[in-house]
C-alpha cells in the first residue's frame, strides 16, 4: 500500500511541474513573438522537459498503486519586461522548485519511505543542473552589460544551449521557433 502522505505530496509536486511547463511555454511564446528565436527554442524545449518531469512523477504514483491526479494549473503570466527578466524569473522559479523537492524528500524521510526517497534523488540532482544553467545564462547577460550588439550572438547560442536542442533539430521539432 502506497503511503498516503507521500502520494499527496507527490501529487502537489505534479502540479508544480505542470505549472513550470506552462510558465516556460508562456515565456517561449513571448520570446518567439519578440524576435528572440534562440531563447524561444530553449524555452520551448524547457517546457517539454518540465512535462517529462511531471510525467515521471505521475507514472511513479500509479506504478506504486497510488492515484496520480491531473492538476488544475494556474495561468502563467503572458507578458514579460525583457529577455533578461525572463531568465531571472527562471532562476527564481527553479530555486522554488528545489525547495519544493527538498520538502518532498523530507516527507519521504519522515514517513520512512526510502524507496521513494531514492526515486526522488534524480530530481535532487536535476535541480543542481537546472539552477546552474539558469545562473550561467544570467551571468552571461551581466557580462554583456548594455552592449545590445552582443544580444544577437547570445540569442543565437541559446538556440543550441539546451541539451535536447540537437535532437529536436534533427526531428525539426523546435525549428519553427
Ligand atoms: Fe525545472 O525542474 Fe522540474 O523538477
Short mmCIF file of C-alpha atoms and ligand atoms in Angstrom, two decimals:
data_model
loop_
_atom_site.label_atom_id
_atom_site.label_comp_id
_atom_site.label_asym_id
_atom_site.label_seq_id
_atom_site.Cartn_x
_atom_site.Cartn_y
_atom_site.Cartn_z
CA UNK A 1 0.00 0.00 0.00
CA UNK A 2 1.49 3.34 -1.09
CA UNK A 3 1.93 5.85 1.74
CA UNK A 4 -0.93 8.40 1.53
CA UNK A 5 1.09 11.39 2.78
CA UNK A 6 3.81 10.67 0.21
CA UNK A 7 1.19 10.22 -2.52
CA UNK A 8 -0.41 13.56 -1.65
CA UNK A 9 2.97 15.33 -1.57
CA UNK A 10 3.96 13.93 -4.98
CA UNK A 11 0.59 14.97 -6.41
CA UNK A 12 1.37 18.54 -5.24
CA UNK A 13 4.75 18.32 -6.95
CA UNK A 14 3.00 17.16 -10.14
CA UNK A 15 1.02 20.41 -10.06
CA UNK A 16 4.24 22.41 -9.70
CA UNK A 17 5.92 20.63 -12.59
CA UNK A 18 2.81 21.19 -14.74
CA UNK A 19 2.90 24.90 -13.85
CA UNK A 20 6.64 25.02 -14.67
CA UNK A 21 5.87 23.61 -18.11
CA UNK A 22 3.13 26.19 -18.72
CA UNK A 23 5.27 29.04 -17.39
CA UNK A 24 8.17 28.20 -19.72
CA UNK A 25 5.75 27.76 -22.62
CA UNK A 26 4.40 31.24 -21.95
CA UNK A 27 7.96 32.62 -21.78
CA UNK A 28 8.74 30.82 -25.06
CA UNK A 29 5.72 32.44 -26.66
CA UNK A 30 6.83 35.93 -25.55
CA UNK A 31 10.40 35.29 -26.76
CA UNK A 32 9.14 33.92 -30.08
CA UNK A 33 6.90 36.88 -30.84
CA UNK A 34 9.54 39.41 -29.73
CA UNK A 35 12.22 38.09 -32.09
CA UNK A 36 14.34 36.06 -29.67
CA UNK A 37 14.15 32.85 -31.68
CA UNK A 38 17.11 31.18 -29.92
CA UNK A 39 15.63 31.81 -26.48
CA UNK A 40 12.25 30.64 -27.77
CA UNK A 41 13.81 27.33 -28.87
CA UNK A 42 15.44 26.95 -25.46
CA UNK A 43 12.23 27.74 -23.58
CA UNK A 44 10.00 25.52 -25.76
CA UNK A 45 12.39 22.64 -25.01
CA UNK A 46 12.44 23.55 -21.32
CA UNK A 47 8.62 23.43 -21.28
CA UNK A 48 8.75 19.91 -22.76
CA UNK A 49 11.35 18.88 -20.21
CA UNK A 50 9.11 20.04 -17.35
CA UNK A 51 6.27 17.97 -18.77
CA UNK A 52 8.63 14.99 -18.72
CA UNK A 53 9.42 15.75 -15.05
CA UNK A 54 5.70 15.78 -14.34
CA UNK A 55 5.02 12.52 -16.20
CA UNK A 56 7.84 10.73 -14.41
CA UNK A 57 6.20 11.54 -11.04
CA UNK A 58 2.75 10.78 -12.43
CA UNK A 59 3.69 7.29 -13.57
CA UNK A 60 5.61 6.60 -10.36
CA UNK A 61 2.49 7.15 -8.22
CA UNK A 62 0.42 4.80 -10.37
CA UNK A 63 3.21 2.20 -10.51
CA UNK A 64 3.17 2.18 -6.70
CA UNK A 65 -0.63 1.60 -6.68
CA UNK A 66 -1.44 5.17 -5.77
CA UNK A 67 -3.60 7.53 -7.86
CA UNK A 68 -1.90 10.29 -9.86
CA UNK A 69 -4.19 13.29 -10.26
CA UNK A 70 -4.24 15.59 -13.29
CA UNK A 71 -3.93 19.02 -11.64
CA UNK A 72 -5.71 22.27 -12.30
CA UNK A 73 -2.97 24.66 -13.38
CA UNK A 74 -2.96 28.43 -12.85
CA UNK A 75 -2.47 30.61 -15.90
CA UNK A 76 1.14 31.85 -16.02
CA UNK A 77 1.99 35.49 -16.82
CA UNK A 78 1.77 36.28 -20.53
CA UNK A 79 3.80 39.48 -20.62
CA UNK A 80 7.43 39.91 -19.56
CA UNK A 81 9.59 43.01 -19.16
CA UNK A 82 12.60 41.76 -21.14
CA UNK A 83 14.51 38.61 -22.07
CA UNK A 84 16.92 39.22 -19.15
CA UNK A 85 13.98 39.42 -16.73
CA UNK A 86 12.68 36.12 -18.13
CA UNK A 87 15.92 34.33 -17.24
CA UNK A 88 15.93 35.93 -13.78
CA UNK A 89 12.39 34.60 -13.30
CA UNK A 90 13.54 31.15 -14.48
CA UNK A 91 16.22 31.11 -11.78
CA UNK A 92 13.80 32.27 -9.07
CA UNK A 93 11.32 29.63 -10.16
CA UNK A 94 13.91 26.84 -10.19
CA UNK A 95 15.00 27.80 -6.67
CA UNK A 96 11.38 27.50 -5.61
CA UNK A 97 11.21 24.04 -7.24
CA UNK A 98 14.42 22.96 -5.48
CA UNK A 99 12.89 23.93 -2.11
CA UNK A 100 9.75 22.02 -3.01
CA UNK A 101 11.70 18.86 -3.99
CA UNK A 102 13.63 19.10 -0.73
CA UNK A 103 10.34 19.29 1.22
CA UNK A 104 9.12 16.25 -0.67
CA UNK A 105 12.27 14.31 0.24
CA UNK A 106 11.68 15.42 3.85
CA UNK A 107 8.16 13.91 3.79
CA UNK A 108 9.59 10.60 2.48
CA UNK A 109 12.20 10.50 5.24
CA UNK A 110 9.60 11.35 7.93
CA UNK A 111 7.38 8.56 6.59
CA UNK A 112 10.34 6.17 6.25
CA UNK A 113 9.55 5.69 2.54
CA UNK A 114 13.15 5.14 1.49
CA UNK A 115 12.19 3.73 -1.91
CA UNK A 116 10.52 7.00 -2.94
CA UNK A 117 13.37 8.94 -1.40
CA UNK A 118 15.73 7.06 -3.69
CA UNK A 119 13.49 7.70 -6.71
CA UNK A 120 13.46 11.43 -5.88
CA UNK A 121 17.25 11.68 -5.84
CA UNK A 122 17.05 12.02 -9.62
CA UNK A 123 15.12 15.30 -9.07
CA UNK A 124 17.57 16.47 -6.40
CA UNK A 125 20.39 16.01 -8.90
CA UNK A 126 18.40 17.57 -11.74
CA UNK A 127 17.79 20.74 -9.69
CA UNK A 128 21.54 21.29 -9.31
CA UNK A 129 21.80 21.38 -13.09
CA UNK A 130 18.64 23.49 -13.59
CA UNK A 131 19.82 26.18 -11.17
CA UNK A 132 23.39 26.16 -12.53
CA UNK A 133 22.14 26.56 -16.12
CA UNK A 134 19.87 29.47 -15.23
CA UNK A 135 22.64 31.15 -13.20
CA UNK A 136 25.09 30.66 -16.10
CA UNK A 137 22.71 32.37 -18.53
CA UNK A 138 22.23 35.32 -16.16
CA UNK A 139 26.00 35.64 -15.62
CA UNK A 140 26.46 35.84 -19.37
CA UNK A 141 23.79 38.52 -19.69
CA UNK A 142 25.53 40.52 -16.94
CA UNK A 143 28.87 40.24 -18.77
CA UNK A 144 27.23 41.63 -21.91
CA UNK A 145 26.08 44.65 -19.91
CA UNK A 146 24.32 47.20 -22.06
CA UNK A 147 26.07 46.14 -25.29
CA UNK A 148 22.98 45.28 -27.29
CA UNK A 149 25.07 44.21 -30.31
CA UNK A 150 26.04 41.10 -28.32
CA UNK A 151 22.39 40.15 -27.89
CA UNK A 152 22.19 38.65 -31.39
CA UNK A 153 25.05 36.23 -30.58
CA UNK A 154 23.62 35.47 -27.16
CA UNK A 155 20.25 34.60 -28.63
CA UNK A 156 21.80 32.50 -31.39
CA UNK A 157 23.70 30.49 -28.77
CA UNK A 158 20.56 29.96 -26.72
CA UNK A 159 19.09 28.15 -29.72
CA UNK A 160 21.61 25.33 -29.25
CA UNK A 161 22.16 25.62 -25.48
CA UNK A 162 19.50 23.15 -24.35
CA UNK A 163 20.80 19.57 -24.19
CA UNK A 164 17.78 18.46 -26.22
CA UNK A 165 18.36 21.10 -28.93
CA UNK A 166 20.41 18.90 -31.26
CA UNK A 167 17.95 16.01 -31.06
CA UNK A 168 15.00 18.33 -31.58
CA UNK A 169 16.64 19.99 -34.57
CA UNK A 170 17.09 16.57 -36.15
CA UNK A 171 13.36 15.96 -35.81
CA UNK A 172 12.52 19.53 -36.81
CA UNK A 173 10.53 19.97 -33.57
CA UNK A 174 11.90 23.31 -32.43
CA UNK A 175 12.92 24.68 -35.77
CA UNK A 176 9.71 26.75 -36.08
CA UNK A 177 10.95 28.92 -33.19
FE1 LIG B 1 12.83 22.89 -13.83
O1 LIG B 1 12.63 21.45 -12.76
FE2 LIG B 1 11.26 20.33 -12.94
O2 LIG B 1 11.75 19.34 -11.50
#
